[in-house]
Short mmCIF file of C-alpha atoms in Angstrom, two decimals:
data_model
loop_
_atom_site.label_atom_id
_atom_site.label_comp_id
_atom_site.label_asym_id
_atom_site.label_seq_id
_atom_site.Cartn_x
_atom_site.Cartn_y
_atom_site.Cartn_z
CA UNK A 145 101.50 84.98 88.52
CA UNK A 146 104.35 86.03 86.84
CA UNK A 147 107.73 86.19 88.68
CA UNK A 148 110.83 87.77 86.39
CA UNK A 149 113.35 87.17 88.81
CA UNK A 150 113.39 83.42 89.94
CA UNK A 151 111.28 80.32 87.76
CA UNK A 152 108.65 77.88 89.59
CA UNK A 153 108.88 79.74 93.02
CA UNK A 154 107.11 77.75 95.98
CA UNK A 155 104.75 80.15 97.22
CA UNK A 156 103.15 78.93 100.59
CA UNK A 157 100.78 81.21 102.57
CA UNK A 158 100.68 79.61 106.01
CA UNK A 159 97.24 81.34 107.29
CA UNK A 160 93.48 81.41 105.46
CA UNK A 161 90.13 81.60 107.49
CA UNK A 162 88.25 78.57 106.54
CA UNK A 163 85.06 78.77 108.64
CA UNK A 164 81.70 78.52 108.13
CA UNK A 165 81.28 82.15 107.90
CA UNK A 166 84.40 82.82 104.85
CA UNK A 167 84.13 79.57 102.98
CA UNK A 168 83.28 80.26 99.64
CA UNK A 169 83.11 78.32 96.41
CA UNK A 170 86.10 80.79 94.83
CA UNK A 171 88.93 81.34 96.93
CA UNK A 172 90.54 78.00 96.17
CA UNK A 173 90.53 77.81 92.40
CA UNK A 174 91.39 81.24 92.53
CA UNK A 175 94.99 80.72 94.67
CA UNK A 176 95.51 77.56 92.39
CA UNK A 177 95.15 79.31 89.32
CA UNK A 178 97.88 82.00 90.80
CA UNK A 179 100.31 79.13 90.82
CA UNK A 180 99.88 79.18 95.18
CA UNK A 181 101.71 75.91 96.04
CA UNK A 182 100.23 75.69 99.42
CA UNK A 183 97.77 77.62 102.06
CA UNK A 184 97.33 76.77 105.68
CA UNK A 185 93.28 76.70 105.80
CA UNK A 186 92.02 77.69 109.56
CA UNK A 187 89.53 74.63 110.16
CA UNK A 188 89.39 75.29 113.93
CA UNK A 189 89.04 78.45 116.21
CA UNK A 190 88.27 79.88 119.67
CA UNK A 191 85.52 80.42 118.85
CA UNK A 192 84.02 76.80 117.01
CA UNK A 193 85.14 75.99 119.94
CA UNK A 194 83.80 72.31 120.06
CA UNK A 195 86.16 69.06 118.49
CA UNK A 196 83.05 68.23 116.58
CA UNK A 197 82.44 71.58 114.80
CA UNK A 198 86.70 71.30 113.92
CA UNK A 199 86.10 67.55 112.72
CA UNK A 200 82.87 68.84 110.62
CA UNK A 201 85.11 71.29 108.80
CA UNK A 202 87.78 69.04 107.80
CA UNK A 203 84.96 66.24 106.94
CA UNK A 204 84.66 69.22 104.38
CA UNK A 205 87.37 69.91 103.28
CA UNK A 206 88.34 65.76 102.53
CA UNK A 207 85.26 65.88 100.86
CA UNK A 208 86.23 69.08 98.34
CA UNK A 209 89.58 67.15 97.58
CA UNK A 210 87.60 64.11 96.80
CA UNK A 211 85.29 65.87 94.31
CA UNK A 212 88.46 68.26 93.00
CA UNK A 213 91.72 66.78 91.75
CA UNK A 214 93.17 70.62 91.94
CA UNK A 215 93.43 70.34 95.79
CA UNK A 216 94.97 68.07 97.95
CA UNK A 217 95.06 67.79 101.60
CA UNK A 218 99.37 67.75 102.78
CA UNK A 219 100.50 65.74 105.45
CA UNK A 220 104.03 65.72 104.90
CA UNK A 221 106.68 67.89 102.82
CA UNK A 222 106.78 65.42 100.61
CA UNK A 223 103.27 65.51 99.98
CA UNK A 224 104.05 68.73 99.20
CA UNK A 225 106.57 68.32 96.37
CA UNK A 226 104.80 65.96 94.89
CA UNK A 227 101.27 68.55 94.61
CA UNK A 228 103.86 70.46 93.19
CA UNK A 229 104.96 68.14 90.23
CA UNK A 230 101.37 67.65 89.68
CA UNK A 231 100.10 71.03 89.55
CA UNK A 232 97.97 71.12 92.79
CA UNK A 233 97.29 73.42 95.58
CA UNK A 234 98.29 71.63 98.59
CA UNK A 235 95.98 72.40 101.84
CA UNK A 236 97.29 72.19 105.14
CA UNK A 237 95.33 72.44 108.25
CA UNK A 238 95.49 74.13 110.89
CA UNK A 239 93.93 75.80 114.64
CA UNK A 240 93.48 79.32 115.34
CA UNK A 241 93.03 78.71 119.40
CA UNK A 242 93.21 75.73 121.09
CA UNK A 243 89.43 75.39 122.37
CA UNK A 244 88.65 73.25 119.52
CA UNK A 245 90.27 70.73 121.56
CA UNK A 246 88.08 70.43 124.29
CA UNK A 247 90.71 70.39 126.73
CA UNK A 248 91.05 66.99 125.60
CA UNK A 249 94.82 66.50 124.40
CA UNK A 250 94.75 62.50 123.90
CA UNK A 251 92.55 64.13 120.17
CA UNK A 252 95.81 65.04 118.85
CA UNK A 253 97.23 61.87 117.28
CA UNK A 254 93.76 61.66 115.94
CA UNK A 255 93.80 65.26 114.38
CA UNK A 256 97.29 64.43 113.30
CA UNK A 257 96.27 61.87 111.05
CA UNK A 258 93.66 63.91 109.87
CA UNK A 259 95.48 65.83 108.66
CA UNK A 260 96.08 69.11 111.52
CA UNK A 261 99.67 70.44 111.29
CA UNK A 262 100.21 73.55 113.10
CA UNK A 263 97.87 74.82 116.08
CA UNK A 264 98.01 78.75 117.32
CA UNK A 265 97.65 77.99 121.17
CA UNK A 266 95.86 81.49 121.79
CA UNK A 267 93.20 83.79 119.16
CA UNK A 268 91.63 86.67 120.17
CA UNK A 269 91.23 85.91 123.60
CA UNK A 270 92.79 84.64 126.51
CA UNK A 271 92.64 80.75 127.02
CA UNK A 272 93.18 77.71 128.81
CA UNK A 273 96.62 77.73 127.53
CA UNK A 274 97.65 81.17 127.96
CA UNK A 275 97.07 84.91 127.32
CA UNK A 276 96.06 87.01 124.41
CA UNK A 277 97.92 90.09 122.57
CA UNK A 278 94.01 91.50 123.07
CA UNK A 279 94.23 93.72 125.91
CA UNK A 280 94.41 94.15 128.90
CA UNK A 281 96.01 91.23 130.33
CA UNK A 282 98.28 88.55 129.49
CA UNK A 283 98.99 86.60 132.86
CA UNK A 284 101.60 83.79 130.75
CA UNK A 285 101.58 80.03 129.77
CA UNK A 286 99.72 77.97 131.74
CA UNK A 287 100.58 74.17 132.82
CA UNK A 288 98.02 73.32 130.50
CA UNK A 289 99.82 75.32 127.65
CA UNK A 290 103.23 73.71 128.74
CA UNK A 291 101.47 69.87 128.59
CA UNK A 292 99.73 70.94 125.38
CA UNK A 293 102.66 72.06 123.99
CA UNK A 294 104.61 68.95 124.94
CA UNK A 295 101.80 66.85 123.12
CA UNK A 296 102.05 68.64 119.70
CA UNK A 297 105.54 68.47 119.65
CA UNK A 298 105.05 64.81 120.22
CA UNK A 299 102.56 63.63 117.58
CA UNK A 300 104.40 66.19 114.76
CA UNK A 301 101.93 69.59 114.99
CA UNK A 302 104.21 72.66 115.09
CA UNK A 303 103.52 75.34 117.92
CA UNK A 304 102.26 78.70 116.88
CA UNK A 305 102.41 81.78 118.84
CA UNK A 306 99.90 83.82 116.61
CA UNK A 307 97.59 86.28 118.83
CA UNK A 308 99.04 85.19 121.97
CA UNK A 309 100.40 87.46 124.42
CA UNK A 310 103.87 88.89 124.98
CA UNK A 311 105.04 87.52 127.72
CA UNK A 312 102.73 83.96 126.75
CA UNK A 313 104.82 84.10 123.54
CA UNK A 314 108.01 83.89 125.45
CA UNK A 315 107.23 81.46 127.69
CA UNK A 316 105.88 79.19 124.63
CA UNK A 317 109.45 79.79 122.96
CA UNK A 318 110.72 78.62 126.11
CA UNK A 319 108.73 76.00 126.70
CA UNK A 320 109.38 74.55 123.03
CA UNK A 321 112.29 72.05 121.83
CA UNK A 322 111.52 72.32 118.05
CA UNK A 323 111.00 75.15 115.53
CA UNK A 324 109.01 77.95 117.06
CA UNK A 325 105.89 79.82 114.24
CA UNK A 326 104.08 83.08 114.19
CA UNK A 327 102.33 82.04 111.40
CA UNK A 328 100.61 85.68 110.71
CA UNK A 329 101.84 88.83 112.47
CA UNK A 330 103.52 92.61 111.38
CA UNK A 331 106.57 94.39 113.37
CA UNK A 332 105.35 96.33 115.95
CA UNK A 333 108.91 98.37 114.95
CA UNK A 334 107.10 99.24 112.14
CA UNK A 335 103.26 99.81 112.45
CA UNK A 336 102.98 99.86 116.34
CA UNK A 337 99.93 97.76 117.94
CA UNK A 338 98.98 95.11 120.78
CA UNK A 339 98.31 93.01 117.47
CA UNK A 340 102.21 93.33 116.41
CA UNK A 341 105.08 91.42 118.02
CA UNK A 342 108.17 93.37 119.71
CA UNK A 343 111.72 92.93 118.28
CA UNK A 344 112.49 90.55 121.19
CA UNK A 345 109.63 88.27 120.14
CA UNK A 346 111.11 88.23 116.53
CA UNK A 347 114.97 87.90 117.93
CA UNK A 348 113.49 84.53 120.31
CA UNK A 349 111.69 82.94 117.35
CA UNK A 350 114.33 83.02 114.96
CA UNK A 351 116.40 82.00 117.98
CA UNK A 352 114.67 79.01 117.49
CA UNK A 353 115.27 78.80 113.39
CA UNK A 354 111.33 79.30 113.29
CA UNK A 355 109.51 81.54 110.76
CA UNK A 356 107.06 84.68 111.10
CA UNK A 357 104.77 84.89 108.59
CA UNK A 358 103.87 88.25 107.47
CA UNK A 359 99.88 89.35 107.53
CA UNK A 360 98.05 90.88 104.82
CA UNK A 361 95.79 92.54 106.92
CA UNK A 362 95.80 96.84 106.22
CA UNK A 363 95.33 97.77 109.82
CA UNK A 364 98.21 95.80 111.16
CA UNK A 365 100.55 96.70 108.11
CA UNK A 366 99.99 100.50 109.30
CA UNK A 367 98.02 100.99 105.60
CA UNK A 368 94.82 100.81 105.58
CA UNK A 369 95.64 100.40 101.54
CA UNK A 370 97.44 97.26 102.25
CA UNK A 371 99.86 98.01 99.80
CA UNK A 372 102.57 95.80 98.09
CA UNK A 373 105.45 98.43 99.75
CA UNK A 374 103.74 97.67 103.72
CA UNK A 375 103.93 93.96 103.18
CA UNK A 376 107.70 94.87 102.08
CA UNK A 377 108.79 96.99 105.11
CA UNK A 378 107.63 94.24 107.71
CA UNK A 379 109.55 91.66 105.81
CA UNK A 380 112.40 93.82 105.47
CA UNK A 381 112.29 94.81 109.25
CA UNK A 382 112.07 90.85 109.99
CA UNK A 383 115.34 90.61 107.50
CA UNK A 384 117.45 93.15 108.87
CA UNK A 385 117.45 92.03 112.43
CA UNK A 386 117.36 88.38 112.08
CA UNK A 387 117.85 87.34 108.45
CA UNK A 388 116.00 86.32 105.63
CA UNK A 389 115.94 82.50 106.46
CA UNK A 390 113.41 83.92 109.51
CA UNK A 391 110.42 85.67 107.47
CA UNK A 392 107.51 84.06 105.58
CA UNK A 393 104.14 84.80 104.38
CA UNK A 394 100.78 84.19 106.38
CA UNK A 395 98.49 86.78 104.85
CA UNK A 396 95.45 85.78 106.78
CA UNK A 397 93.17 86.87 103.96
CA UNK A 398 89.63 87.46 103.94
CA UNK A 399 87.52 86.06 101.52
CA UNK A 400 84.13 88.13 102.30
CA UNK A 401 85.25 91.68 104.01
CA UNK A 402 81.75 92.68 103.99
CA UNK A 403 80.87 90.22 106.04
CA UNK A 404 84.18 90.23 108.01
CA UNK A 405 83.43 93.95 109.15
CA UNK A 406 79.79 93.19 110.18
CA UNK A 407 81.21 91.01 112.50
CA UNK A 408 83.99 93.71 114.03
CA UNK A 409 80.93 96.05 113.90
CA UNK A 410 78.95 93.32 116.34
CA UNK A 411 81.86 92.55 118.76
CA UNK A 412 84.67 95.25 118.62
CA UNK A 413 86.12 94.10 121.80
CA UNK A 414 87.35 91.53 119.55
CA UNK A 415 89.89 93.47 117.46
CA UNK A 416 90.33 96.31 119.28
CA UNK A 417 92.62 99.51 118.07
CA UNK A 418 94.85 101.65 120.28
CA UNK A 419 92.72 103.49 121.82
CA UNK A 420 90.08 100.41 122.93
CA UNK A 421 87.54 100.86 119.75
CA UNK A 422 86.90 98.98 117.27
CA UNK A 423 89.08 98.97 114.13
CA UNK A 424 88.31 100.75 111.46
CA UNK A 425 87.61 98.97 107.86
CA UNK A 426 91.31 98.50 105.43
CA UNK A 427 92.16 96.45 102.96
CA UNK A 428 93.76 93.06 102.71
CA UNK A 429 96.63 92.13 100.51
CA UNK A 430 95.92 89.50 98.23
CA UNK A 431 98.34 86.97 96.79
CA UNK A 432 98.20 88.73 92.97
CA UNK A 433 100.85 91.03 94.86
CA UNK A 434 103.14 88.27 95.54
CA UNK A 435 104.98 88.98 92.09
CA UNK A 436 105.10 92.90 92.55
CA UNK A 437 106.66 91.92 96.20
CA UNK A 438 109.24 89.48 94.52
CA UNK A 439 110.48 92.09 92.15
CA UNK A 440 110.42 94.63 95.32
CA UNK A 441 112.43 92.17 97.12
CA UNK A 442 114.93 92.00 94.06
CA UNK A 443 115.18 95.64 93.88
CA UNK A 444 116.26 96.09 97.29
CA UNK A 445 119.28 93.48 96.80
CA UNK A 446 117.48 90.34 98.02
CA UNK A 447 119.17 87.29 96.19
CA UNK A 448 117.32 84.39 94.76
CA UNK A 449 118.00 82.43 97.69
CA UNK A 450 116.33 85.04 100.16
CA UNK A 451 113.32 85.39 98.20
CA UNK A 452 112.41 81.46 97.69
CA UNK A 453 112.40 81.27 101.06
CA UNK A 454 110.31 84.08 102.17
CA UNK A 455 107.71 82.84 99.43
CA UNK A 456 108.15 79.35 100.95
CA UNK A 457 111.25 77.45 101.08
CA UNK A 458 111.30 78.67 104.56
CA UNK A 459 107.89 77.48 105.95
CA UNK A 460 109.22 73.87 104.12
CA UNK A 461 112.51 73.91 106.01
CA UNK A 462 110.87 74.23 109.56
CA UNK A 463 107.68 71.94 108.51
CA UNK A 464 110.50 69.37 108.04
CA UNK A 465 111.39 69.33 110.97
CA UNK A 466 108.53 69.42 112.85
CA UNK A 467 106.49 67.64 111.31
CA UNK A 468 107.72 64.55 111.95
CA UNK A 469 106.72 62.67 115.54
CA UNK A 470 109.23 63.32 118.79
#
């Protein structure tokens, strides 16, 4: 990609599905060819809900960066400068739901050095840990959310409030001593749904000098087009009320929509819309409009500083921090 405004940005997408079901042999090559410095690959979910089927996927992914000297798997930021010098796209890993765990929480210094550095303690629906933005209830963290999120905090995984709840969202902020994530999420401000956090939600994170990644997905932006100028008015909602230091990207992308909608079509309790159906099919952005959405940015009187950060600098500043042990 070409960006006229800044040189060598870091760009760092935060969120990619990375199951069974979207793997494919293209995506990667594809994002390191952009010039992508790092994506967050989703190894872990809700519903692979089993430590062995999470282990299995990151046995795969070690085994892609064995066989590939374009990828490598980041552990640390300075893992991920270095990538950078050497032209690679660095992979970090991460859960979508905390099932994967087992309920077992003495697996996360082992999934630490593995490699796992950011878990979303809810997905789709509610958990041990806590509730889900999927209607219709969200009763709040749990004790075993609060002791889970003690543990990550304590072996260097950062918290992430994607797909949880409201009020669960709250009490995680609460309940955390470190840099809070949202690592994919739109303004409910701006395209209202259960799937969109509130203004208060965006005020407590940043609160907490954590980052909310923006989503690619065309529902959620309110465009079914998914459009360079929805991803803009999300960040730019995020910017005006809290700052620019506070928004990110996590475009959740899928690699195989086809597929993706098949399975919507078989469970649309899942991803519900408004009015309790199933979603209808949209677009997702892709990172080719990461350029157009730097320029945007520039137009609107974002400086260079502003803009690094929402491409990256800003997921680097809080992975800093968190990423090292309590």
């Amino acid at each position: 990609m070409l960006f006229e405004h800044i040189t060598s940005p870091l760009i760092w997408d935060m969120t990619l599905a990375w199951n069974p079901v979207f793997r494919d042999d293209t995506t990667l090559p594809k994002l390191h060819a952009l010039g992508v410095s790092v994506v967050g690959l989703t190894v872990g979910t809700d519903r692979t809900n089993t430590p062995e089927v999470a282990l299995a996927a990151i046995d795969e992914i070690e085994a892609l960066v064995a066989r590939d000297d374009r990828f490598v798997i980041i552990r640390s930021v300075d893992d991920v400068d270095h990538a950078r010098k050497l032209g690679k796209l660095g992979i970090e890993l991460n859960f979508q739901g905390t099932r994967p765990l087992g309920g077992q929480l003495e697996l996360l210094h082992m999934l630490h050095a593995r490699g796992l550095r950011h878990v979303g303690l809810i997905w789709n629906e509610t958990n041990d840990a806590g509730g889900s933005s999927t209607p219709p209830s969200d009763p709040g963290l749990t004790e075993y959310g609060r002791c889970l999120i003690a543990g990550l905090e304590r072996v260097g995984i950062i918290v992430d409030g994607a797909h949880a709840g409201h009020r669960t969202t709250l009490d995680a902020i609460d309940a955390s001593t470190r840099p809070f994530i949202i690592s994919h999420t739109n303004c409910d401000a701006v395209a209202p749904s259960h799937k969109n956090i509130k203004d208060e939600l965006i005020i407590a994170c940043a609160a907490t000098d954590g980052v909310m990644g923006i989503s690619g997905f065309g529902t959620y932006l309110g465009d079914p087009a998914a459009s360079t100028q929805a991803l803009f008015r999300h960040i730019d909602h995020i910017v005006q009320l809290v700052g620019p230091r506070h928004a990110g990207l996590g475009l959740d992308y899928v690699t195989k929509p086809d597929l993706f909608w098949q399975m919507v079509a078989k469970a649309p309790e899942m991803w519900p819309a408004a009015d309790g159906k199933g979603i209808e099919p949209c677009r997702f952005a892709e990172h080719a409009q990461l350029s157009e959405l730097s320029a945007m940015m520039s137009r609107h009187g974002y400086d260079e500083p502003a803009i690094r950060g929402i491409l990256g600098e800003n997921w680097r500043r809080v992975c800093a921090e968190c990423w090292q042990p309590a």
